[in-house]
Short mmCIF file of C-alpha atoms and ligand atoms in Angstrom, two decimals:
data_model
loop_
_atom_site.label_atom_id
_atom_site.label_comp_id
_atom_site.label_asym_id
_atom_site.label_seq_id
_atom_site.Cartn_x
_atom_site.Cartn_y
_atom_site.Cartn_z
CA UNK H 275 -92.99 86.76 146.76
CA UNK H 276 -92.09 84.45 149.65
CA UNK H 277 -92.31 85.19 153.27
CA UNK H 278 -89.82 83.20 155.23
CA UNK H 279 -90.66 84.88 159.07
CA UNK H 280 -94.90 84.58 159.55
CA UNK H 281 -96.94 84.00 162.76
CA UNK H 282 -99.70 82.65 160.76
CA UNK H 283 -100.00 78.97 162.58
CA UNK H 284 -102.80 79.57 164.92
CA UNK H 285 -102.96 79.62 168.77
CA UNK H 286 -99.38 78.23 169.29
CA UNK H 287 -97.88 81.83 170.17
CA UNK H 288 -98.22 85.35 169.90
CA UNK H 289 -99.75 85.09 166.58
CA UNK H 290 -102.61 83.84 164.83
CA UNK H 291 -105.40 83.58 167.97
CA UNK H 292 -107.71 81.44 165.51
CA UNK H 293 -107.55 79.98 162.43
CA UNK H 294 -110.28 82.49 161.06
CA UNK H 295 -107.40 84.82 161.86
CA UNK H 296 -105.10 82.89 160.25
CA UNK H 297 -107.17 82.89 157.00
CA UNK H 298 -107.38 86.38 157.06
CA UNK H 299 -103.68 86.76 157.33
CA UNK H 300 -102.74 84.62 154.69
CA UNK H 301 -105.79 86.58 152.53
CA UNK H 302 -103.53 89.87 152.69
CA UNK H 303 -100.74 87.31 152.18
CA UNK H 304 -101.95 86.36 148.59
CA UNK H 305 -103.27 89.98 147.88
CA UNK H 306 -99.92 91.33 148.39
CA UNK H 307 -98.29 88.41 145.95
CA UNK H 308 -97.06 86.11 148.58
CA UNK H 309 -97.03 82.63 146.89
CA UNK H 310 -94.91 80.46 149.67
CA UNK H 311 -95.49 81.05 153.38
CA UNK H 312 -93.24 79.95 155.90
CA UNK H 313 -95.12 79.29 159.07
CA UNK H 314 -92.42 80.17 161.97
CA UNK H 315 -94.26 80.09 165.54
CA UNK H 316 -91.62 80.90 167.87
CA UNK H 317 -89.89 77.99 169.84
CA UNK H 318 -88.96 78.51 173.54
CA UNK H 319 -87.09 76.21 175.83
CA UNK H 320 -89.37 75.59 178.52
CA UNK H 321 -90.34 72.40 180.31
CA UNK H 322 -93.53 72.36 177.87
CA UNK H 323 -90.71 72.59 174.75
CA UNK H 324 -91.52 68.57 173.57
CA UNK H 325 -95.25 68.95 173.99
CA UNK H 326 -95.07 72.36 171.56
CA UNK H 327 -92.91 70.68 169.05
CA UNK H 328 -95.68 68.30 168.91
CA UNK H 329 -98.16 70.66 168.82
CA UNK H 330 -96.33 73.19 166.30
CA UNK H 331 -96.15 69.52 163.84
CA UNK H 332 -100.11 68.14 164.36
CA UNK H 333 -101.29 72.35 164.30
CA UNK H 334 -99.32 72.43 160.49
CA UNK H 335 -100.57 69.18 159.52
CA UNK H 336 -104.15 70.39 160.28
CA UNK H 337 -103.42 73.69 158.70
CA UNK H 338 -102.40 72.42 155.57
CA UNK H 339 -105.61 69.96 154.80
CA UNK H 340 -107.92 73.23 155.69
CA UNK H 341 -106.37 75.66 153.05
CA UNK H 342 -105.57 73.32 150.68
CA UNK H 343 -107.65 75.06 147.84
CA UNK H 344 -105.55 77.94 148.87
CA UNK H 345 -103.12 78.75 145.86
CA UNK H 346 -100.04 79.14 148.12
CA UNK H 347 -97.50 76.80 149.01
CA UNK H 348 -97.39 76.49 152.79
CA UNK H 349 -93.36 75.50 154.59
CA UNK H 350 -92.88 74.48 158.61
CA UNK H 351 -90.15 75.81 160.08
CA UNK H 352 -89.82 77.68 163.72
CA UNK H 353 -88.63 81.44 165.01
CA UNK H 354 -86.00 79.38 167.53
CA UNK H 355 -85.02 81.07 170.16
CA UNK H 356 -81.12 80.89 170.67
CA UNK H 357 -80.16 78.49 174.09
CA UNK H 358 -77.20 76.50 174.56
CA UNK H 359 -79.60 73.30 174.24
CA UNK H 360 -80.07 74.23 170.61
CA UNK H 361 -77.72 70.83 170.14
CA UNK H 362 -79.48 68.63 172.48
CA UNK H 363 -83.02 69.53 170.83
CA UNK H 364 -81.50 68.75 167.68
CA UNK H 365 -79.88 65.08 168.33
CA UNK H 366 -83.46 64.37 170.35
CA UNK H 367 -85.16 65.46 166.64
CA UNK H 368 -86.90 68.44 168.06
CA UNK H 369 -85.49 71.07 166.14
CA UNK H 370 -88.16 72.54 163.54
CA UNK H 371 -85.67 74.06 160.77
CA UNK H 372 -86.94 75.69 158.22
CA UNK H 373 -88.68 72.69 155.87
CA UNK H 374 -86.38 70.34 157.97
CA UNK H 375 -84.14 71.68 155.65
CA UNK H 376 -79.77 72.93 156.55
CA UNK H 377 -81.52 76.49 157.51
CA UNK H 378 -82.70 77.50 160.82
CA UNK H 379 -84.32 80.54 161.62
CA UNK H 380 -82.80 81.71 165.05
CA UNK H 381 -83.80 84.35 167.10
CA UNK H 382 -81.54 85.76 170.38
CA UNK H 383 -82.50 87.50 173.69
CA UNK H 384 -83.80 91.25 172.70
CA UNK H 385 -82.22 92.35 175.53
CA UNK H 386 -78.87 91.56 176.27
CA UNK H 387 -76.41 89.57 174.11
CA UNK H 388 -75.29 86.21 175.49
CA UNK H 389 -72.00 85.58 175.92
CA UNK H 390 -71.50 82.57 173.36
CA UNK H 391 -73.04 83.39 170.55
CA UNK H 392 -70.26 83.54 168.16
CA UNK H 393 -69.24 80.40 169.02
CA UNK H 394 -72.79 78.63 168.72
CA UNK H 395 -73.52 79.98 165.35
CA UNK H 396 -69.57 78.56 164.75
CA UNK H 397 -70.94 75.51 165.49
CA UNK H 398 -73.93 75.00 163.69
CA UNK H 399 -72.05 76.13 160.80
CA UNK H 400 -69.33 74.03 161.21
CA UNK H 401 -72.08 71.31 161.64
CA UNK H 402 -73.25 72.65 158.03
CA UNK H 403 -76.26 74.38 159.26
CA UNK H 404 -77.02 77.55 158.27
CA UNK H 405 -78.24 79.99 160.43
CA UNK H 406 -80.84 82.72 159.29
CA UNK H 407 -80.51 85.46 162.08
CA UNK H 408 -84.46 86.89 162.30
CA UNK H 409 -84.65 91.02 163.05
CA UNK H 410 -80.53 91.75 163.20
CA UNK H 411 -81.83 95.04 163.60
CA UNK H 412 -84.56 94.82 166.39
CA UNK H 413 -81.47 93.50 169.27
CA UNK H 414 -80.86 96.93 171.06
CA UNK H 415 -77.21 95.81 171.93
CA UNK H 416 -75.87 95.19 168.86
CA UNK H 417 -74.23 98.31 166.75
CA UNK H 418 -73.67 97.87 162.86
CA UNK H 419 -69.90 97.14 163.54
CA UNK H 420 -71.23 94.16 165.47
CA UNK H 421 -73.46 92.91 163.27
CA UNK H 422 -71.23 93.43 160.43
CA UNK H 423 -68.87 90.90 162.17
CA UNK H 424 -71.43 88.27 163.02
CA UNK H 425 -72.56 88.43 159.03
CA UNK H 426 -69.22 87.69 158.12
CA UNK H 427 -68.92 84.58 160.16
CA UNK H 428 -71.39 83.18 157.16
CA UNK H 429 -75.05 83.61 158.96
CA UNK H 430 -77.87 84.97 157.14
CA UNK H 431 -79.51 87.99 158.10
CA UNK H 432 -83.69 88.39 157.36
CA UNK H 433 -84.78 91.68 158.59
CA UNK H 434 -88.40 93.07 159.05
CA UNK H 435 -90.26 94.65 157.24
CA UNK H 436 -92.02 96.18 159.78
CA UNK H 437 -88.48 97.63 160.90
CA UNK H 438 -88.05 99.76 157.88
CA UNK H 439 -91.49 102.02 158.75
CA UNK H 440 -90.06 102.68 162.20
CA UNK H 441 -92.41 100.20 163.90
CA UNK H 442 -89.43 99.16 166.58
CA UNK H 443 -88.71 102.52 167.00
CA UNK H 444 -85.49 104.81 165.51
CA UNK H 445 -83.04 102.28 166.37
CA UNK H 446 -83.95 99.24 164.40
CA UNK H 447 -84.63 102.24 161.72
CA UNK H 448 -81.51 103.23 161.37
CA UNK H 449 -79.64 99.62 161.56
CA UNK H 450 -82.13 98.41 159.05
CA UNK H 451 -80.89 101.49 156.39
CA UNK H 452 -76.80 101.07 157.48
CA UNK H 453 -77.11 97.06 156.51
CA UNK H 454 -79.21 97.91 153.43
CA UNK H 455 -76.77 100.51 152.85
CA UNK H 456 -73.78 97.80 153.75
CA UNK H 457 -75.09 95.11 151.60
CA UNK H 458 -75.81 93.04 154.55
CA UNK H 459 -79.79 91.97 153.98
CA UNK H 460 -80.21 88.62 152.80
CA UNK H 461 -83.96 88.71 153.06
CA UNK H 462 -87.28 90.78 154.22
CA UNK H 463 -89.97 88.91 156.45
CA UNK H 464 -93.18 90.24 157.49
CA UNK H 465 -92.51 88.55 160.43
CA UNK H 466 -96.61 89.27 160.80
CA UNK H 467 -98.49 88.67 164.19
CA UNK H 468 -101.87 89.64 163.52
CA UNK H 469 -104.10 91.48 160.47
CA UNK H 470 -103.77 94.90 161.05
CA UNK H 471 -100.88 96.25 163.72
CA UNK H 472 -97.93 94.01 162.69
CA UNK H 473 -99.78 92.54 159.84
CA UNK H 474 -98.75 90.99 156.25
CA UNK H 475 -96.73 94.08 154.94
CA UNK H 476 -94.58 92.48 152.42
CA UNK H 477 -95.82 94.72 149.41
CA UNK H 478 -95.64 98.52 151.18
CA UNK H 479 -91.80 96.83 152.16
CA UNK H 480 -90.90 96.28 148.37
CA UNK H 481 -92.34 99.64 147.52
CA UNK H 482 -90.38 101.28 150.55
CA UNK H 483 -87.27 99.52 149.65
CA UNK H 484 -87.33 100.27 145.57
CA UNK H 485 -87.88 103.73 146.23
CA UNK H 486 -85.06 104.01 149.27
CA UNK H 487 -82.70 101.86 147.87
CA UNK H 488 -83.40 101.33 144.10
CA UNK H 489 -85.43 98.70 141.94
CA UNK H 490 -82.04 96.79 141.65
CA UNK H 491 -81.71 96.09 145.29
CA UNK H 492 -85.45 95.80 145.39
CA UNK H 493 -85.33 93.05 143.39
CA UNK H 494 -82.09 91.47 144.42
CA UNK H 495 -83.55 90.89 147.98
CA UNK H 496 -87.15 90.16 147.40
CA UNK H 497 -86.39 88.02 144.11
CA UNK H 498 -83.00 86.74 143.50
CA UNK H 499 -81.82 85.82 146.83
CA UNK H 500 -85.46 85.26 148.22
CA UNK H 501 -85.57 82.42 145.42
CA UNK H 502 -82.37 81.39 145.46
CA UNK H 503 -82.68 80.43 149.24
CA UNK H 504 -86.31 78.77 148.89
CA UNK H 505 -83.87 76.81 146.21
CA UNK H 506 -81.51 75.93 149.18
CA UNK H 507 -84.00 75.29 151.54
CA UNK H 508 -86.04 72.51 149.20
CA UNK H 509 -82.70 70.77 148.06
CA UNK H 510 -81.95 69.99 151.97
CA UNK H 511 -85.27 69.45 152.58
CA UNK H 512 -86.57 66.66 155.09
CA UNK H 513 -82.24 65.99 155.89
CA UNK H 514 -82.88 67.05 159.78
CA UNK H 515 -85.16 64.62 161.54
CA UNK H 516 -87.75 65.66 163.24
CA UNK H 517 -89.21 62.75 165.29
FE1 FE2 T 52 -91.15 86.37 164.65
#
């Protein structure tokens, strides 16, 4: 399996505190059958946004020579959270994409939908990015008819695992079942924190989803498309700088 939405890269955000908790992580990782880990620390806009760039690129590099022996293939990219600088950070080679690849991994506000979001995710499309939307579910303001009409501009959508168990509550439940239901799920993520309480859950999600929603979709999400877009992701690999 791949997991394309981890917070395995240690004490950059809320995840990983250490990397003995990192290894531990990516332990449950390889038990559950995980063989490529994306490493996605999230990526604010702040006035400390260069200096964590740097730090997300030297704490990879560093991560990679430890777990080496480890028989999993380990992939940079960054949970980025959706501002209107998206561009700027991009033409100043900042913008940690998913392998450096076409595919970004975008996150918006949980709380209350900005105004131009349809036309930024226009924009990086029309700029031939593609933009994987993490947690469609988790955003409280956003109904299935909504979401339904942002998937159709040509984003990706990666939901939680997590979401599926009722974790984020009835809600994100309920959304994740109507865009199962809808054909809308591109991909799962564990979108994993820690070891336990939002930990690597990739496994139970396959179970949950065959039995829900049938082997067939089970294996259409967590196979097919979930190779097919590590496929993508490597053939546009290293095309967006990052300085
Ligand atoms: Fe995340």
């Amino acid at each position: 399996m791949i997991d394309f939405h981890t917070h395995i890269l240690p004490n950059i955000d809320d995840g990983a505190k250490n990397l003995s908790f990192s290894a531990k992580m990516m332990d449950l990782e390889i038990i559950d059958g995980v063989t490529t880990i994306f490493l996605t620390p999230h990526i604010f806009y702040s006035k400390d946004f260069f200096l964590t760039c740097k730090k997300v690129k030297q704490t990879f590099d560093c991560f990679c020579q430890k777990f080496q022996g480890k028989k999993v293939e380990f992939l940079l990219g960054g949970e980025i959270f959706y501002t209107d600088i998206l561009f700027d950070a991009l033409h100043q080679q900042q913008l940690i994409t998913l392998n450096q690849s076409r595919y970004i991994l975008l996150e918006f506000n949980l709380h209350y939908e900005l105004e131009n979001v349809d036309n930024a995710l226009d924009d990086l499309l029309a700029n031939g990015f593609i933009p994987i939307l993490a947690h469609p579910e988790r955003y409280n303001y956003f109904t299935i008819s909504r979401l339904e009409e942002l998937k159709s501009r040509g984003i990706l959508f990666q939901l939680d695992a997590s979401s599926f168990f009722g974790d984020f509550g009835k809600k994100a439940k309920k959304l994740s079942h109507q865009l199962m239901a809808k054909d809308c799920v591109d991909i799962i993520a564990s979108d994993c924190h820690s070891i336990e309480k939002r930990g690597p859950n990739l496994k139970k999600a396959l179970t949950y989803v065959s039995k829900k929603f049938g082997v067939t979709a089970a294996r259409r999400i967590f196979e097919t498309n979930a190779n097919h877009l590590l496929q993508k992701i490597k053939e546009s690999a290293k095309t967006v700088p990052l300085s």
